[in-house]
mmCIF file of C-alpha atoms in Angstrom:
data_model
loop_
_atom_site.group_PDB
_atom_site.id
_atom_site.type_symbol
_atom_site.label_atom_id
_atom_site.label_comp_id
_atom_site.label_asym_id
_atom_site.label_seq_id
_atom_site.Cartn_x
_atom_site.Cartn_y
_atom_site.Cartn_z
ATOM 1 C CA GLU A 1 -20.077 10.241 -5.418
ATOM 2 C CA VAL A 2 -17.339 8.657 -3.357
ATOM 3 C CA GLN A 3 -14.484 7.385 -5.464
ATOM 4 C CA LEU A 4 -10.795 6.605 -5.434
ATOM 5 C CA LEU A 5 -8.584 7.777 -8.296
ATOM 6 C CA GLU A 6 -5.136 6.254 -8.654
ATOM 7 C CA SER A 7 -2.290 7.712 -10.659
ATOM 8 C CA GLY A 8 1.463 7.346 -11.031
ATOM 9 C CA GLY A 9 1.742 3.960 -12.680
ATOM 10 C CA GLY A 10 3.966 3.334 -15.660
ATOM 11 C CA LEU A 11 7.004 1.544 -17.011
ATOM 12 C CA VAL A 12 10.083 1.444 -14.805
ATOM 13 C CA GLN A 13 13.346 -0.452 -14.968
ATOM 14 C CA PRO A 14 14.298 -3.073 -12.383
ATOM 15 C CA GLY A 15 15.789 -1.378 -9.348
ATOM 16 C CA GLY A 16 13.904 1.830 -10.080
ATOM 17 C CA THR A 17 11.443 3.829 -8.038
ATOM 18 C CA LEU A 18 7.866 4.938 -8.526
ATOM 19 C CA ARG A 19 5.304 6.748 -6.407
ATOM 20 C CA LEU A 20 1.634 5.940 -6.699
ATOM 21 C CA SER A 21 -1.045 8.384 -5.591
ATOM 22 C CA CYS A 22 -4.675 7.859 -4.733
ATOM 23 C CA ALA A 23 -7.082 10.770 -4.466
ATOM 24 C CA ALA A 24 -10.123 10.051 -2.313
ATOM 25 C CA LEU A 25 -13.060 12.088 -3.575
ATOM 26 C CA GLY A 26 -16.134 12.638 -1.430
ATOM 27 C CA LEU A 27 -14.573 10.788 1.457
ATOM 28 C CA ASP A 28 -13.451 11.896 4.906
ATOM 29 C CA PHE A 29 -9.993 10.423 4.775
ATOM 30 C CA SER A 30 -9.375 10.732 8.483
ATOM 31 C CA LYS A 31 -12.107 8.234 9.347
ATOM 32 C CA TYR A 32 -10.884 5.123 7.555
ATOM 33 C CA ALA A 33 -7.859 2.954 7.116
ATOM 34 C CA MET A 34 -6.632 2.934 3.517
ATOM 35 C CA GLY A 35 -4.412 0.634 1.546
ATOM 36 C CA TRP A 36 -3.152 -0.946 -1.635
ATOM 37 C CA VAL A 37 -3.950 -4.302 -3.244
ATOM 38 C CA ARG A 38 -2.240 -5.482 -6.426
ATOM 39 C CA GLN A 39 -3.032 -7.937 -9.165
ATOM 40 C CA ALA A 40 -0.384 -9.301 -11.499
ATOM 41 C CA PRO A 41 -1.546 -9.806 -15.104
ATOM 42 C CA GLY A 42 -3.890 -12.795 -15.239
ATOM 43 C CA LYS A 43 -3.373 -13.552 -11.544
ATOM 44 C CA GLY A 44 -5.249 -13.164 -8.275
ATOM 45 C CA LEU A 45 -5.392 -10.401 -5.713
ATOM 46 C CA GLU A 46 -2.536 -9.716 -3.339
ATOM 47 C CA TRP A 47 -2.657 -7.326 -0.389
ATOM 48 C CA VAL A 48 0.335 -4.969 -0.388
ATOM 49 C CA SER A 49 -0.052 -2.514 2.474
ATOM 50 C CA HIS A 50 -2.477 -0.500 4.535
ATOM 51 C CA VAL A 51 -2.335 2.341 7.040
ATOM 52 C CA SER A 52 -4.604 3.253 9.914
ATOM 53 C CA ALA A 53 -6.860 6.294 9.705
ATOM 54 C CA SER A 54 -4.545 8.232 12.000
ATOM 55 C CA GLY A 55 -1.514 7.246 9.966
ATOM 56 C CA GLY A 56 0.066 5.881 13.110
ATOM 57 C CA ARG A 57 0.131 2.212 12.148
ATOM 58 C CA SER A 58 1.154 0.750 8.801
ATOM 59 C CA TYR A 59 1.299 -2.850 7.627
ATOM 60 C CA TYR A 60 3.095 -4.505 4.713
ATOM 61 C CA THR A 61 3.188 -7.867 3.040
ATOM 62 C CA ASP A 62 6.572 -9.544 3.534
ATOM 63 C CA SER A 63 7.678 -9.252 -0.089
ATOM 64 C CA VAL A 64 7.602 -5.435 -0.051
ATOM 65 C CA LYS A 65 8.881 -4.711 3.462
ATOM 66 C CA GLY A 66 11.853 -2.385 3.334
ATOM 67 C CA ARG A 67 11.123 -1.443 -0.285
ATOM 68 C CA PHE A 68 7.638 0.108 -0.206
ATOM 69 C CA SER A 69 6.362 2.837 2.062
ATOM 70 C CA ILE A 70 2.733 3.899 2.543
ATOM 71 C CA SER A 71 1.812 7.397 3.621
ATOM 72 C CA SER A 72 -0.997 9.895 3.364
ATOM 73 C CA ASP A 73 -1.704 13.595 3.085
ATOM 74 C CA ALA A 74 -4.848 13.827 5.177
ATOM 75 C CA SER A 75 -5.360 17.524 4.491
ATOM 76 C CA ASN A 76 -5.694 16.795 0.766
ATOM 77 C CA ASN A 77 -7.197 13.285 1.035
ATOM 78 C CA ILE A 78 -4.355 11.620 -0.879
ATOM 79 C CA LEU A 79 -2.790 8.235 -0.212
ATOM 80 C CA PHE A 80 0.691 7.388 -1.482
ATOM 81 C CA LEU A 81 2.715 4.285 -2.098
ATOM 82 C CA GLN A 82 6.409 4.923 -2.519
ATOM 83 C CA MET A 83 7.989 1.954 -4.276
ATOM 84 C CA SER A 84 11.716 1.430 -4.573
ATOM 85 C CA SER A 85 14.080 -1.361 -5.609
ATOM 86 C CA LEU A 86 11.374 -2.510 -7.964
ATOM 87 C CA ARG A 87 11.461 -6.041 -9.317
ATOM 88 C CA ALA A 88 9.845 -7.754 -12.277
ATOM 89 C CA GLU A 89 7.521 -9.558 -9.866
ATOM 90 C CA ASP A 90 6.113 -6.198 -8.729
ATOM 91 C CA THR A 91 4.498 -5.820 -12.148
ATOM 92 C CA ALA A 92 0.776 -5.534 -11.480
ATOM 93 C CA THR A 93 -2.260 -3.334 -11.438
ATOM 94 C CA TYR A 94 -2.278 -1.537 -8.101
ATOM 95 C CA TYR A 95 -5.657 -0.794 -6.576
ATOM 96 C CA CYS A 96 -6.224 1.831 -3.929
ATOM 97 C CA VAL A 97 -8.688 0.534 -1.337
ATOM 98 C CA LYS A 98 -10.702 1.934 1.543
ATOM 99 C CA ASP A 99 -11.280 -0.081 4.698
ATOM 100 C CA ARG A 100 -14.603 -0.085 6.527
ATOM 101 C CA ARG A 101 -12.664 0.361 9.746
ATOM 102 C CA GLN A 102 -10.383 3.037 11.164
ATOM 103 C CA SER A 103 -7.585 0.806 12.293
ATOM 104 C CA GLY A 104 -6.454 -2.688 13.097
ATOM 105 C CA SER A 105 -4.757 -5.472 11.213
ATOM 106 C CA GLU A 106 -8.016 -6.962 9.913
ATOM 107 C CA CYS A 107 -9.421 -5.301 6.829
ATOM 108 C CA VAL A 108 -12.643 -5.090 4.863
ATOM 109 C CA PHE A 109 -12.102 -3.289 1.569
ATOM 110 C CA ASP A 110 -15.452 -1.711 0.744
ATOM 111 C CA LEU A 111 -14.295 0.743 -1.913
ATOM 112 C CA TRP A 112 -11.793 0.161 -4.729
ATOM 113 C CA GLY A 113 -10.244 2.450 -7.283
ATOM 114 C CA GLN A 114 -9.961 1.459 -10.937
ATOM 115 C CA GLY A 115 -6.280 0.658 -10.592
ATOM 116 C CA THR A 116 -3.025 1.866 -12.080
ATOM 117 C CA LEU A 117 -0.656 -0.427 -13.964
ATOM 118 C CA VAL A 118 2.968 -0.705 -12.904
ATOM 119 C CA THR A 119 5.300 -2.511 -15.289
ATOM 120 C CA VAL A 120 8.837 -3.319 -14.191
ATOM 121 C CA SER A 121 10.931 -4.226 -17.204
ATOM 122 C CA GLN B 20 0.131 -21.049 -3.158
ATOM 123 C CA SER B 21 -2.624 -19.120 -1.430
ATOM 124 C CA VAL B 22 -3.208 -19.377 2.309
ATOM 125 C CA LEU B 23 -6.936 -19.574 1.602
ATOM 126 C CA THR B 24 -7.841 -22.333 -0.836
ATOM 127 C CA GLN B 25 -10.551 -21.868 -3.454
ATOM 128 C CA PRO B 26 -11.458 -24.056 -6.445
ATOM 129 C CA PRO B 27 -10.073 -22.474 -9.648
ATOM 130 C CA SER B 28 -13.423 -22.667 -11.403
ATOM 131 C CA VAL B 29 -17.063 -23.595 -11.004
ATOM 132 C CA SER B 30 -19.809 -23.584 -13.594
ATOM 133 C CA GLY B 31 -23.552 -23.904 -13.736
ATOM 134 C CA ALA B 32 -26.471 -23.495 -16.061
ATOM 135 C CA LEU B 33 -28.591 -20.386 -16.093
ATOM 136 C CA GLY B 34 -30.850 -20.432 -13.030
ATOM 137 C CA GLN B 35 -28.905 -23.128 -11.228
ATOM 138 C CA ARG B 36 -27.179 -22.929 -7.838
ATOM 139 C CA VAL B 37 -23.413 -22.895 -7.511
ATOM 140 C CA THR B 38 -21.218 -22.753 -4.439
ATOM 141 C CA ILE B 39 -17.636 -21.612 -3.969
ATOM 142 C CA SER B 40 -15.640 -22.889 -1.029
ATOM 143 C CA CYS B 41 -12.853 -21.108 0.810
ATOM 144 C CA THR B 42 -10.765 -23.319 3.060
ATOM 145 C CA GLY B 43 -8.504 -21.793 5.672
ATOM 146 C CA SER B 44 -6.659 -22.993 8.739
ATOM 147 C CA ALA B 45 -6.157 -22.446 12.443
ATOM 148 C CA SER B 46 -4.076 -19.339 11.730
ATOM 149 C CA ASN B 47 -6.814 -17.460 9.876
ATOM 150 C CA ILE B 48 -10.488 -18.426 9.658
ATOM 151 C CA GLY B 49 -10.091 -21.083 12.339
ATOM 152 C CA ALA B 50 -8.541 -18.493 14.653
ATOM 153 C CA GLY B 51 -11.746 -16.467 14.576
ATOM 154 C CA TYR B 52 -10.808 -13.849 12.000
ATOM 155 C CA ASP B 53 -13.544 -12.559 9.739
ATOM 156 C CA LEU B 54 -13.953 -13.706 6.155
ATOM 157 C CA ASN B 55 -14.975 -11.408 3.305
ATOM 158 C CA TRP B 56 -15.979 -12.066 -0.308
ATOM 159 C CA TYR B 57 -15.333 -9.979 -3.415
ATOM 160 C CA GLN B 58 -16.597 -10.143 -6.982
ATOM 161 C CA GLN B 59 -14.466 -9.044 -9.914
ATOM 162 C CA LEU B 60 -16.316 -8.681 -13.197
ATOM 163 C CA PRO B 61 -14.238 -8.951 -16.375
ATOM 164 C CA GLY B 62 -12.067 -5.868 -16.841
ATOM 165 C CA ALA B 63 -13.304 -4.232 -13.647
ATOM 166 C CA ALA B 64 -12.037 -3.596 -10.153
ATOM 167 C CA PRO B 65 -13.161 -5.964 -7.387
ATOM 168 C CA LYS B 66 -16.276 -5.174 -5.406
ATOM 169 C CA LEU B 67 -17.151 -6.172 -1.852
ATOM 170 C CA LEU B 68 -19.944 -8.753 -1.664
ATOM 171 C CA PHE B 69 -19.932 -9.928 1.956
ATOM 172 C CA PHE B 70 -18.059 -8.993 5.095
ATOM 173 C CA GLY B 71 -17.894 -10.696 8.461
ATOM 174 C CA PHE B 72 -18.783 -14.042 6.810
ATOM 175 C CA ASN B 73 -22.408 -13.338 5.955
ATOM 176 C CA ASN B 74 -23.124 -9.609 6.062
ATOM 177 C CA ARG B 75 -24.266 -8.589 2.588
ATOM 178 C CA ALA B 76 -22.727 -5.377 1.261
ATOM 179 C CA SER B 77 -24.957 -2.633 -0.068
ATOM 180 C CA GLY B 78 -26.632 -3.419 -3.378
ATOM 181 C CA VAL B 79 -25.727 -7.117 -3.477
ATOM 182 C CA PRO B 80 -28.668 -9.169 -4.806
ATOM 183 C CA ALA B 81 -30.363 -11.602 -2.452
ATOM 184 C CA ARG B 82 -29.470 -14.555 -4.708
ATOM 185 C CA PHE B 83 -25.990 -14.306 -3.213
ATOM 186 C CA SER B 84 -25.483 -15.844 0.236
ATOM 187 C CA ALA B 85 -22.503 -16.667 2.380
ATOM 188 C CA SER B 86 -21.820 -18.931 5.340
ATOM 189 C CA LYS B 87 -19.101 -20.293 7.586
ATOM 190 C CA SER B 88 -18.319 -23.772 8.901
ATOM 191 C CA GLY B 89 -15.304 -24.225 11.133
ATOM 192 C CA ALA B 90 -12.198 -23.078 9.290
ATOM 193 C CA SER B 91 -14.016 -22.846 5.968
ATOM 194 C CA ALA B 92 -16.531 -20.564 4.306
ATOM 195 C CA SER B 93 -18.820 -20.742 1.308
ATOM 196 C CA LEU B 94 -20.382 -18.363 -1.158
ATOM 197 C CA ALA B 95 -23.537 -19.493 -2.919
ATOM 198 C CA ILE B 96 -25.299 -18.078 -5.937
ATOM 199 C CA THR B 97 -28.886 -19.268 -6.301
ATOM 200 C CA GLY B 98 -30.568 -18.661 -9.634
ATOM 201 C CA LEU B 99 -27.379 -18.074 -11.582
ATOM 202 C CA GLN B 100 -27.503 -15.146 -14.021
ATOM 203 C CA THR B 101 -25.237 -14.310 -16.963
ATOM 204 C CA GLU B 102 -24.091 -11.158 -15.183
ATOM 205 C CA ASP B 103 -22.710 -13.349 -12.378
ATOM 206 C CA GLU B 104 -19.877 -14.528 -14.612
ATOM 207 C CA ALA B 105 -16.878 -13.191 -12.753
ATOM 208 C CA ASP B 106 -13.970 -14.058 -10.522
ATOM 209 C CA TYR B 107 -14.735 -14.398 -6.824
ATOM 210 C CA TYR B 108 -12.207 -14.015 -4.029
ATOM 211 C CA CYS B 109 -12.344 -14.725 -0.326
ATOM 212 C CA GLN B 110 -10.195 -12.653 2.047
ATOM 213 C CA SER B 111 -9.279 -12.852 5.715
ATOM 214 C CA HIS B 112 -6.493 -12.127 8.153
ATOM 215 C CA ASP B 113 -3.717 -14.586 8.873
ATOM 216 C CA ARG B 114 -1.679 -14.481 12.087
ATOM 217 C CA ARG B 115 1.576 -14.956 10.193
ATOM 218 C CA ARG B 116 0.937 -13.178 6.900
ATOM 219 C CA GLY B 117 -1.497 -10.379 7.589
ATOM 220 C CA VAL B 118 -4.262 -9.761 5.052
ATOM 221 C CA VAL B 119 -4.666 -12.766 2.763
ATOM 222 C CA PHE B 120 -6.768 -13.556 -0.292
ATOM 223 C CA GLY B 121 -7.829 -16.839 -1.747
ATOM 224 C CA GLY B 122 -6.565 -17.695 -5.215
ATOM 225 C CA GLY B 123 -9.897 -16.814 -6.786
ATOM 226 C CA THR B 124 -12.666 -18.816 -8.439
ATOM 227 C CA LYS B 125 -13.917 -18.193 -11.954
ATOM 228 C CA VAL B 126 -17.650 -18.685 -12.282
ATOM 229 C CA THR B 127 -18.911 -19.630 -15.744
ATOM 230 C CA VAL B 128 -22.553 -19.660 -16.762
ATOM 231 C CA LEU B 129 -23.228 -22.470 -19.195
#
């Protein structure tokens, strides 16, 4: 069964750092763009970042540019989100997502993990 | 405020038809970018329903349909079931902001 398993969430103080991981099981990582979508408690979905299948192109929402960095370990099928200078407004459940496509700025997220909660307080 | 505008809530009786609108602009849907729909059941992760405006994802029941009109899109549920109670989100690409989601619509079965 293909699935995405996130880890690394937790409680962190404002200004702190955290690294989220996403293990892609049963999936050929090198074939798809991957990314992160977050959801603040009781709020809607917000795209955070995604990276092309090759890892050559990455995209970020404006509010996290310069603070978050997306990367991947293709040999182990793991996606990362390095978060720094965290703010209270970054508090959310972070979902790892798989794109139907290999690359490009348009996305279709056809597989979602169960999410990992990040609390900045 | 979301770039894609959805009604906060819609409701309908069991078996009825409900529609959810998603209104964009010339910088996203109107610019020719695709529109996708997701369903989020209570306490669960979102799930893809439709991609490319009206392409049904695997396993999505036929009572769900989707369409596009200009810079707007719609999701319809015909024959509303209790298990359809969920939040629904539209998603596209915006020239200025990248990947964007609508604010979400809560569907309630009366």
